[in-house]
């Protein structure tokens, strides 16, 4: 125990940590590191205040357990004496009489149970002398070990201002050793930091651990004999555990009109007063500082709340005590130990970290999207008061950028957006896949049928032609034979279309001048008199790579469809333009347009609205397949409603140039 456990006071149970950063926020010395989304205690930085233990709702922060060490002492040959901190009435309010508590502690095997408050009585007079002396030097109380660690590590220049007086625990331990000789001393109190305060004390447990020991040993209040504290009994030192308790014990006060005595308790207050004092902003004779808001709020208490109820419990205990106070006996004891050495020395042990360069801090800030003043929300969600403090901790390796809530929310929004986009892409891909699957199936079927039909069709064509040639025109059979020949030709055309469509396409891209190519496509179709053709070319660079045969089929099919949609004439516009990477061809007509209900059937094989013998419904599926093979897109815009403007359809293909 003692200094040996200095760096083992508090640790994290990683599995329980839900990374809420509350411990980071509450730690007065930022001794909590977030590493891969897990909080861990940086033991060299920790001052054992136990704030993190108090605030962690998940029980992920725990303190050093000394029950088994105490058990070993109790089962040894040595006499073991318990010294109980004066905050006990605030913890054991469930035990009606303090003498029962003393009895229970004795039942655990302790030979004597002494009040730490007597140590407080002794040092109170030391403090009184110090404050009343002519010495101009300002002093800081040294009875709270966390405050002492804080000053030793983070304000080493102020170590010389720590009151060179032992704490009540150490004072009473010296009393016990003088009174009872060679014994082991165990401190029982509300404090974690006390476990590491002094090598003079053998072990230290918290009230929480004491309760656990009672439970382990099945010690119940009703089973024990009441017993008073062993001498020497305390006086007003029993008020120590509330904030401003020490100055009350020495009949002083932090009167505003005086200003010589300042008090501060709680993690923000003590830091503020120390920094103001160090910078020379405040001037005083004595500062009474406590890390918790009174020892009654210590992390070793089982009830972490109800500060005022606890104050009341202490007051009524002290009142009851003072009612039965034997002043003479007390004074005799004080006199008896008046020559006891109550001095204490402290050593600076600087653990401050270097402040990183502003460039490295700025770099981190920028990486969290904090560039202009309005980006610095200083919301505190990360556990640090300001964005800058957070960035410094990141550079020091104690924190992570992910801890910034606004940054994380923004990232999340971005991910949701990306997810929506990829969902959309996925849906498009799914539809395209379905279409190509359908086409592939149709293709296989068509190829099979076409292949089988081709031969018999050839035979029919040949024989019907022979018969037709052998028949004179005035023969009544001639007209019928002519019909057979015509219809067989039509069948061959359909079969040819099918074979075309089903062909296992391979794209053979060659360098092509797009402008010439488009013009050639319009020249290879028959344009009726009543249809006007307009070709508009706006190209940055006309050179593209395409499979010319296939792309020619695309253009001529679309152009033919456009012409067929304008039986009463109109305008066919072929527009070509490009970007760096893609070219676009618009084939626009002023025809009848495509009704909404037909829009999603356009690319289905055999879908046609044309008269029997006119359409095969294989043009657009072929176009679609070829455009896809070129990794392009095809879109249709159409209007059938004259009230909404000129009717007609535009097919737009958008294909990568290379
Ligand atoms: P087909 O031309 O043999 O009918 P397509 O696959 O080329 O087969 O076209 C399918 C159908 O799509 C056509 O029958 C027609 O209803 C419609 N269509 C295609 N292009 C146009 C267009 N430019 N204007 C109006 N309807 C069109
Ligand atoms: Mg067609």
PDB file of N, CA and C in Angstrom, residues 198-259:
ATOM      1  N   UNK A 198       0.189   7.549   1.941  1.00  0.00           N
ATOM      2  CA  UNK A 198       1.315   7.478   2.881  1.00  0.00           C
ATOM      3  C   UNK A 198       1.783   6.044   3.116  1.00  0.00           C
ATOM      4  N   UNK A 199       3.077   5.888   3.197  1.00  0.00           N
ATOM      5  CA  UNK A 199       3.635   4.574   3.519  1.00  0.00           C
ATOM      6  C   UNK A 199       3.510   4.259   5.013  1.00  0.00           C
ATOM      7  N   UNK A 200       3.097   5.273   5.798  1.00  0.00           N
ATOM      8  CA  UNK A 200       2.977   5.037   7.244  1.00  0.00           C
ATOM      9  C   UNK A 200       1.747   4.197   7.578  1.00  0.00           C
ATOM     10  N   UNK A 201       0.745   4.252   6.680  1.00  0.00           N
ATOM     11  CA  UNK A 201      -0.502   3.506   6.911  1.00  0.00           C
ATOM     12  C   UNK A 201      -0.377   2.182   6.158  1.00  0.00           C
ATOM     13  N   UNK A 202      -0.812   1.091   6.778  1.00  0.00           N
ATOM     14  CA  UNK A 202      -0.572  -0.215   6.144  1.00  0.00           C
ATOM     15  C   UNK A 202      -1.538  -0.513   5.003  1.00  0.00           C
ATOM     16  N   UNK A 203      -2.828  -0.269   5.239  1.00  0.00           N
ATOM     17  CA  UNK A 203      -3.803  -0.509   4.173  1.00  0.00           C
ATOM     18  C   UNK A 203      -4.902   0.535   4.256  1.00  0.00           C
ATOM     19  N   UNK A 204      -5.643   0.681   3.150  1.00  0.00           N
ATOM     20  CA  UNK A 204      -6.774   1.600   3.159  1.00  0.00           C
ATOM     21  C   UNK A 204      -7.929   0.995   2.378  1.00  0.00           C
ATOM     22  N   UNK A 205      -9.110   1.026   2.971  1.00  0.00           N
ATOM     23  CA  UNK A 205     -10.283   0.576   2.215  1.00  0.00           C
ATOM     24  C   UNK A 205     -11.354   1.651   2.280  1.00  0.00           C
ATOM     25  N   UNK A 206     -12.252   1.577   1.316  1.00  0.00           N
ATOM     26  CA  UNK A 206     -13.345   2.545   1.282  1.00  0.00           C
ATOM     27  C   UNK A 206     -14.526   1.987   2.084  1.00  0.00           C
ATOM     28  N   UNK A 207     -15.494   2.881   2.340  1.00  0.00           N
ATOM     29  CA  UNK A 207     -16.710   2.421   3.021  1.00  0.00           C
ATOM     30  C   UNK A 207     -17.412   1.346   2.187  1.00  0.00           C
ATOM     31  N   UNK A 208     -17.318   1.506   0.868  1.00  0.00           N
ATOM     32  CA  UNK A 208     -17.940   0.520  -0.025  1.00  0.00           C
ATOM     33  C   UNK A 208     -17.316  -0.858   0.226  1.00  0.00           C
ATOM     34  N   UNK A 209     -15.988  -0.873   0.304  1.00  0.00           N
ATOM     35  CA  UNK A 209     -15.317  -2.154   0.547  1.00  0.00           C
ATOM     36  C   UNK A 209     -15.639  -2.687   1.946  1.00  0.00           C
ATOM     37  N   UNK A 210     -15.796  -1.753   2.919  1.00  0.00           N
ATOM     38  CA  UNK A 210     -16.136  -2.194   4.278  1.00  0.00           C
ATOM     39  C   UNK A 210     -17.489  -2.917   4.268  1.00  0.00           C
ATOM     40  N   UNK A 211     -18.459  -2.318   3.545  1.00  0.00           N
ATOM     41  CA  UNK A 211     -19.773  -2.965   3.447  1.00  0.00           C
ATOM     42  C   UNK A 211     -19.643  -4.353   2.817  1.00  0.00           C
ATOM     43  N   UNK A 212     -18.782  -4.436   1.790  1.00  0.00           N
ATOM     44  CA  UNK A 212     -18.586  -5.735   1.122  1.00  0.00           C
ATOM     45  C   UNK A 212     -17.968  -6.753   2.088  1.00  0.00           C
ATOM     46  N   UNK A 213     -17.058  -6.265   2.936  1.00  0.00           N
ATOM     47  CA  UNK A 213     -16.447  -7.168   3.932  1.00  0.00           C
ATOM     48  C   UNK A 213     -17.501  -7.664   4.929  1.00  0.00           C
ATOM     49  N   UNK A 214     -18.386  -6.747   5.352  1.00  0.00           N
ATOM     50  CA  UNK A 214     -19.473  -7.165   6.258  1.00  0.00           C
ATOM     51  C   UNK A 214     -20.292  -8.273   5.607  1.00  0.00           C
ATOM     52  N   UNK A 215     -20.594  -8.062   4.325  1.00  0.00           N
ATOM     53  CA  UNK A 215     -21.445  -9.019   3.621  1.00  0.00           C
ATOM     54  C   UNK A 215     -20.725 -10.373   3.466  1.00  0.00           C
ATOM     55  N   UNK A 216     -19.460 -10.298   3.059  1.00  0.00           N
ATOM     56  CA  UNK A 216     -18.673 -11.532   2.877  1.00  0.00           C
ATOM     57  C   UNK A 216     -18.604 -12.338   4.171  1.00  0.00           C
ATOM     58  N   UNK A 217     -18.501 -11.620   5.294  1.00  0.00           N
ATOM     59  CA  UNK A 217     -18.357 -12.295   6.589  1.00  0.00           C
ATOM     60  C   UNK A 217     -19.682 -12.437   7.325  1.00  0.00           C
ATOM     61  N   UNK A 218     -20.760 -12.094   6.610  1.00  0.00           N
ATOM     62  CA  UNK A 218     -22.129 -12.191   7.148  1.00  0.00           C
ATOM     63  C   UNK A 218     -22.255 -11.530   8.509  1.00  0.00           C
ATOM     64  N   UNK A 219     -21.750 -10.298   8.578  1.00  0.00           N
ATOM     65  CA  UNK A 219     -21.853  -9.556   9.837  1.00  0.00           C
ATOM     66  C   UNK A 219     -23.041  -8.607   9.731  1.00  0.00           C
ATOM     67  N   UNK A 220     -24.031  -8.803  10.634  1.00  0.00           N
ATOM     68  CA  UNK A 220     -25.236  -7.970  10.578  1.00  0.00           C
ATOM     69  C   UNK A 220     -25.330  -7.145  11.857  1.00  0.00           C
ATOM     70  N   UNK A 221     -25.917  -5.939  11.759  1.00  0.00           N
ATOM     71  CA  UNK A 221     -25.985  -5.059  12.939  1.00  0.00           C
ATOM     72  C   UNK A 221     -26.598  -5.767  14.154  1.00  0.00           C
ATOM     73  N   UNK A 222     -27.641  -6.592  13.884  1.00  0.00           N
ATOM     74  CA  UNK A 222     -28.360  -7.181  15.026  1.00  0.00           C
ATOM     75  C   UNK A 222     -27.547  -8.263  15.759  1.00  0.00           C
ATOM     76  N   UNK A 223     -26.466  -8.698  15.131  1.00  0.00           N
ATOM     77  CA  UNK A 223     -25.704  -9.799  15.734  1.00  0.00           C
ATOM     78  C   UNK A 223     -24.494  -9.343  16.551  1.00  0.00           C
ATOM     79  N   UNK A 224     -24.252  -8.029  16.601  1.00  0.00           N
ATOM     80  CA  UNK A 224     -23.000  -7.608  17.249  1.00  0.00           C
ATOM     81  C   UNK A 224     -23.265  -6.850  18.548  1.00  0.00           C
ATOM     82  N   UNK A 225     -22.226  -6.769  19.341  1.00  0.00           N
ATOM     83  CA  UNK A 225     -22.322  -6.031  20.601  1.00  0.00           C
ATOM     84  C   UNK A 225     -21.856  -4.601  20.327  1.00  0.00           C
ATOM     85  N   UNK A 226     -22.675  -3.621  20.785  1.00  0.00           N
ATOM     86  CA  UNK A 226     -22.297  -2.217  20.607  1.00  0.00           C
ATOM     87  C   UNK A 226     -20.997  -1.940  21.353  1.00  0.00           C
ATOM     88  N   UNK A 227     -20.185  -1.091  20.731  1.00  0.00           N
ATOM     89  CA  UNK A 227     -18.901  -0.799  21.367  1.00  0.00           C
ATOM     90  C   UNK A 227     -18.504   0.612  20.987  1.00  0.00           C
ATOM     91  N   UNK A 228     -17.970   1.364  21.928  1.00  0.00           N
ATOM     92  CA  UNK A 228     -17.594   2.745  21.609  1.00  0.00           C
ATOM     93  C   UNK A 228     -16.235   2.756  20.906  1.00  0.00           C
ATOM     94  N   UNK A 229     -15.927   3.898  20.290  1.00  0.00           N
ATOM     95  CA  UNK A 229     -14.595   4.054  19.706  1.00  0.00           C
ATOM     96  C   UNK A 229     -13.541   3.923  20.795  1.00  0.00           C
ATOM     97  N   UNK A 230     -12.392   3.443  20.397  1.00  0.00           N
ATOM     98  CA  UNK A 230     -11.297   3.350  21.357  1.00  0.00           C
ATOM     99  C   UNK A 230     -10.615   4.706  21.467  1.00  0.00           C
ATOM    100  N   UNK A 231     -10.000   4.992  22.573  1.00  0.00           N
ATOM    101  CA  UNK A 231      -9.363   6.288  22.764  1.00  0.00           C
ATOM    102  C   UNK A 231      -8.125   6.437  21.876  1.00  0.00           C
ATOM    103  N   UNK A 232      -7.702   7.617  21.634  1.00  0.00           N
ATOM    104  CA  UNK A 232      -8.267   8.885  22.125  1.00  0.00           C
ATOM    105  C   UNK A 232      -9.492   9.331  21.314  1.00  0.00           C
ATOM    106  N   UNK A 233     -10.548   9.809  22.038  1.00  0.00           N
ATOM    107  CA  UNK A 233     -11.798  10.234  21.388  1.00  0.00           C
ATOM    108  C   UNK A 233     -11.652  11.646  20.811  1.00  0.00           C
ATOM    109  N   UNK A 234     -12.407  11.910  19.777  1.00  0.00           N
ATOM    110  CA  UNK A 234     -12.245  13.190  19.071  1.00  0.00           C
ATOM    111  C   UNK A 234     -13.177  14.262  19.598  1.00  0.00           C
ATOM    112  N   UNK A 235     -12.924  15.477  19.153  1.00  0.00           N
ATOM    113  CA  UNK A 235     -13.807  16.602  19.445  1.00  0.00           C
ATOM    114  C   UNK A 235     -14.389  17.142  18.155  1.00  0.00           C
ATOM    115  N   UNK A 236     -14.183  18.425  17.905  1.00  0.00           N
ATOM    116  CA  UNK A 236     -14.813  19.081  16.746  1.00  0.00           C
ATOM    117  C   UNK A 236     -14.216  18.662  15.403  1.00  0.00           C
ATOM    118  N   UNK A 237     -13.101  17.961  15.473  1.00  0.00           N
ATOM    119  CA  UNK A 237     -12.481  17.462  14.237  1.00  0.00           C
ATOM    120  C   UNK A 237     -13.446  16.612  13.434  1.00  0.00           C
ATOM    121  N   UNK A 238     -14.529  16.174  14.080  1.00  0.00           N
ATOM    122  CA  UNK A 238     -15.525  15.346  13.399  1.00  0.00           C
ATOM    123  C   UNK A 238     -16.243  16.099  12.280  1.00  0.00           C
ATOM    124  N   UNK A 239     -16.101  17.428  12.205  1.00  0.00           N
ATOM    125  CA  UNK A 239     -16.782  18.157  11.116  1.00  0.00           C
ATOM    126  C   UNK A 239     -15.903  18.263   9.866  1.00  0.00           C
ATOM    127  N   UNK A 240     -14.725  17.710   9.933  1.00  0.00           N
ATOM    128  CA  UNK A 240     -13.800  17.774   8.789  1.00  0.00           C
ATOM    129  C   UNK A 240     -14.393  17.379   7.432  1.00  0.00           C
ATOM    130  N   UNK A 241     -15.197  16.349   7.372  1.00  0.00           N
ATOM    131  CA  UNK A 241     -15.540  15.828   6.036  1.00  0.00           C
ATOM    132  C   UNK A 241     -16.497  16.679   5.225  1.00  0.00           C
ATOM    133  N   UNK A 242     -17.058  17.771   5.796  1.00  0.00           N
ATOM    134  CA  UNK A 242     -17.885  18.617   4.934  1.00  0.00           C
ATOM    135  C   UNK A 242     -16.986  19.723   4.414  1.00  0.00           C
ATOM    136  N   UNK A 243     -17.357  20.318   3.274  1.00  0.00           N
ATOM    137  CA  UNK A 243     -16.496  21.368   2.769  1.00  0.00           C
ATOM    138  C   UNK A 243     -16.505  22.536   3.757  1.00  0.00           C
ATOM    139  N   UNK A 244     -15.407  23.202   3.895  1.00  0.00           N
ATOM    140  CA  UNK A 244     -15.143  24.246   4.877  1.00  0.00           C
ATOM    141  C   UNK A 244     -15.088  23.685   6.294  1.00  0.00           C
ATOM    142  N   UNK A 245     -15.006  22.331   6.389  1.00  0.00           N
ATOM    143  CA  UNK A 245     -14.990  21.679   7.701  1.00  0.00           C
ATOM    144  C   UNK A 245     -13.749  22.025   8.495  1.00  0.00           C
ATOM    145  N   UNK A 246     -12.610  22.068   7.794  1.00  0.00           N
ATOM    146  CA  UNK A 246     -11.361  22.320   8.507  1.00  0.00           C
ATOM    147  C   UNK A 246     -11.369  23.704   9.143  1.00  0.00           C
ATOM    148  N   UNK A 247     -11.788  24.708   8.363  1.00  0.00           N
ATOM    149  CA  UNK A 247     -11.740  26.056   8.951  1.00  0.00           C
ATOM    150  C   UNK A 247     -12.773  26.198  10.069  1.00  0.00           C
ATOM    151  N   UNK A 248     -13.853  25.410  10.003  1.00  0.00           N
ATOM    152  CA  UNK A 248     -14.809  25.443  11.121  1.00  0.00           C
ATOM    153  C   UNK A 248     -14.178  24.808  12.350  1.00  0.00           C
ATOM    154  N   UNK A 249     -13.429  23.743  12.122  1.00  0.00           N
ATOM    155  CA  UNK A 249     -12.811  23.046  13.242  1.00  0.00           C
ATOM    156  C   UNK A 249     -11.788  23.935  13.949  1.00  0.00           C
ATOM    157  N   UNK A 250     -11.242  24.882  13.212  1.00  0.00           N
ATOM    158  CA  UNK A 250     -10.245  25.752  13.859  1.00  0.00           C
ATOM    159  C   UNK A 250     -10.824  27.134  14.170  1.00  0.00           C
ATOM    160  N   UNK A 251     -12.181  27.180  14.186  1.00  0.00           N
ATOM    161  CA  UNK A 251     -12.881  28.421  14.532  1.00  0.00           C
ATOM    162  C   UNK A 251     -12.448  29.607  13.676  1.00  0.00           C
ATOM    163  N   UNK A 252     -12.217  29.330  12.414  1.00  0.00           N
ATOM    164  CA  UNK A 252     -11.924  30.431  11.481  1.00  0.00           C
ATOM    165  C   UNK A 252     -13.064  30.448  10.479  1.00  0.00           C
ATOM    166  N   UNK A 253     -13.126  31.482   9.644  1.00  0.00           N
ATOM    167  CA  UNK A 253     -14.066  31.398   8.536  1.00  0.00           C
ATOM    168  C   UNK A 253     -13.558  32.158   7.326  1.00  0.00           C
ATOM    169  N   UNK A 254     -14.156  31.779   6.195  1.00  0.00           N
ATOM    170  CA  UNK A 254     -13.740  32.413   4.945  1.00  0.00           C
ATOM    171  C   UNK A 254     -14.598  33.654   4.716  1.00  0.00           C
ATOM    172  N   UNK A 255     -14.570  34.537   5.721  1.00  0.00           N
ATOM    173  CA  UNK A 255     -15.383  35.743   5.693  1.00  0.00           C
ATOM    174  C   UNK A 255     -14.996  36.619   4.496  1.00  0.00           C
ATOM    175  N   UNK A 256     -16.032  37.077   3.771  1.00  0.00           N
ATOM    176  CA  UNK A 256     -15.775  37.913   2.591  1.00  0.00           C
ATOM    177  C   UNK A 256     -15.014  39.180   2.952  1.00  0.00           C
ATOM    178  N   UNK A 257     -15.320  39.726   4.155  1.00  0.00           N
ATOM    179  CA  UNK A 257     -14.692  40.992   4.537  1.00  0.00           C
ATOM    180  C   UNK A 257     -13.231  40.789   4.922  1.00  0.00           C
ATOM    181  N   UNK A 258     -12.865  39.565   5.197  1.00  0.00           N
ATOM    182  CA  UNK A 258     -11.488  39.276   5.580  1.00  0.00           C
ATOM    183  C   UNK A 258     -10.634  39.005   4.339  1.00  0.00           C
ATOM    184  N   UNK A 259     -11.038  37.998   3.587  1.00  0.00           N
ATOM    185  CA  UNK A 259     -10.342  37.694   2.333  1.00  0.00           C
ATOM    186  C   UNK A 259      -9.038  36.955   2.519  1.00  0.00           C
TER     187      UNK A 259
END
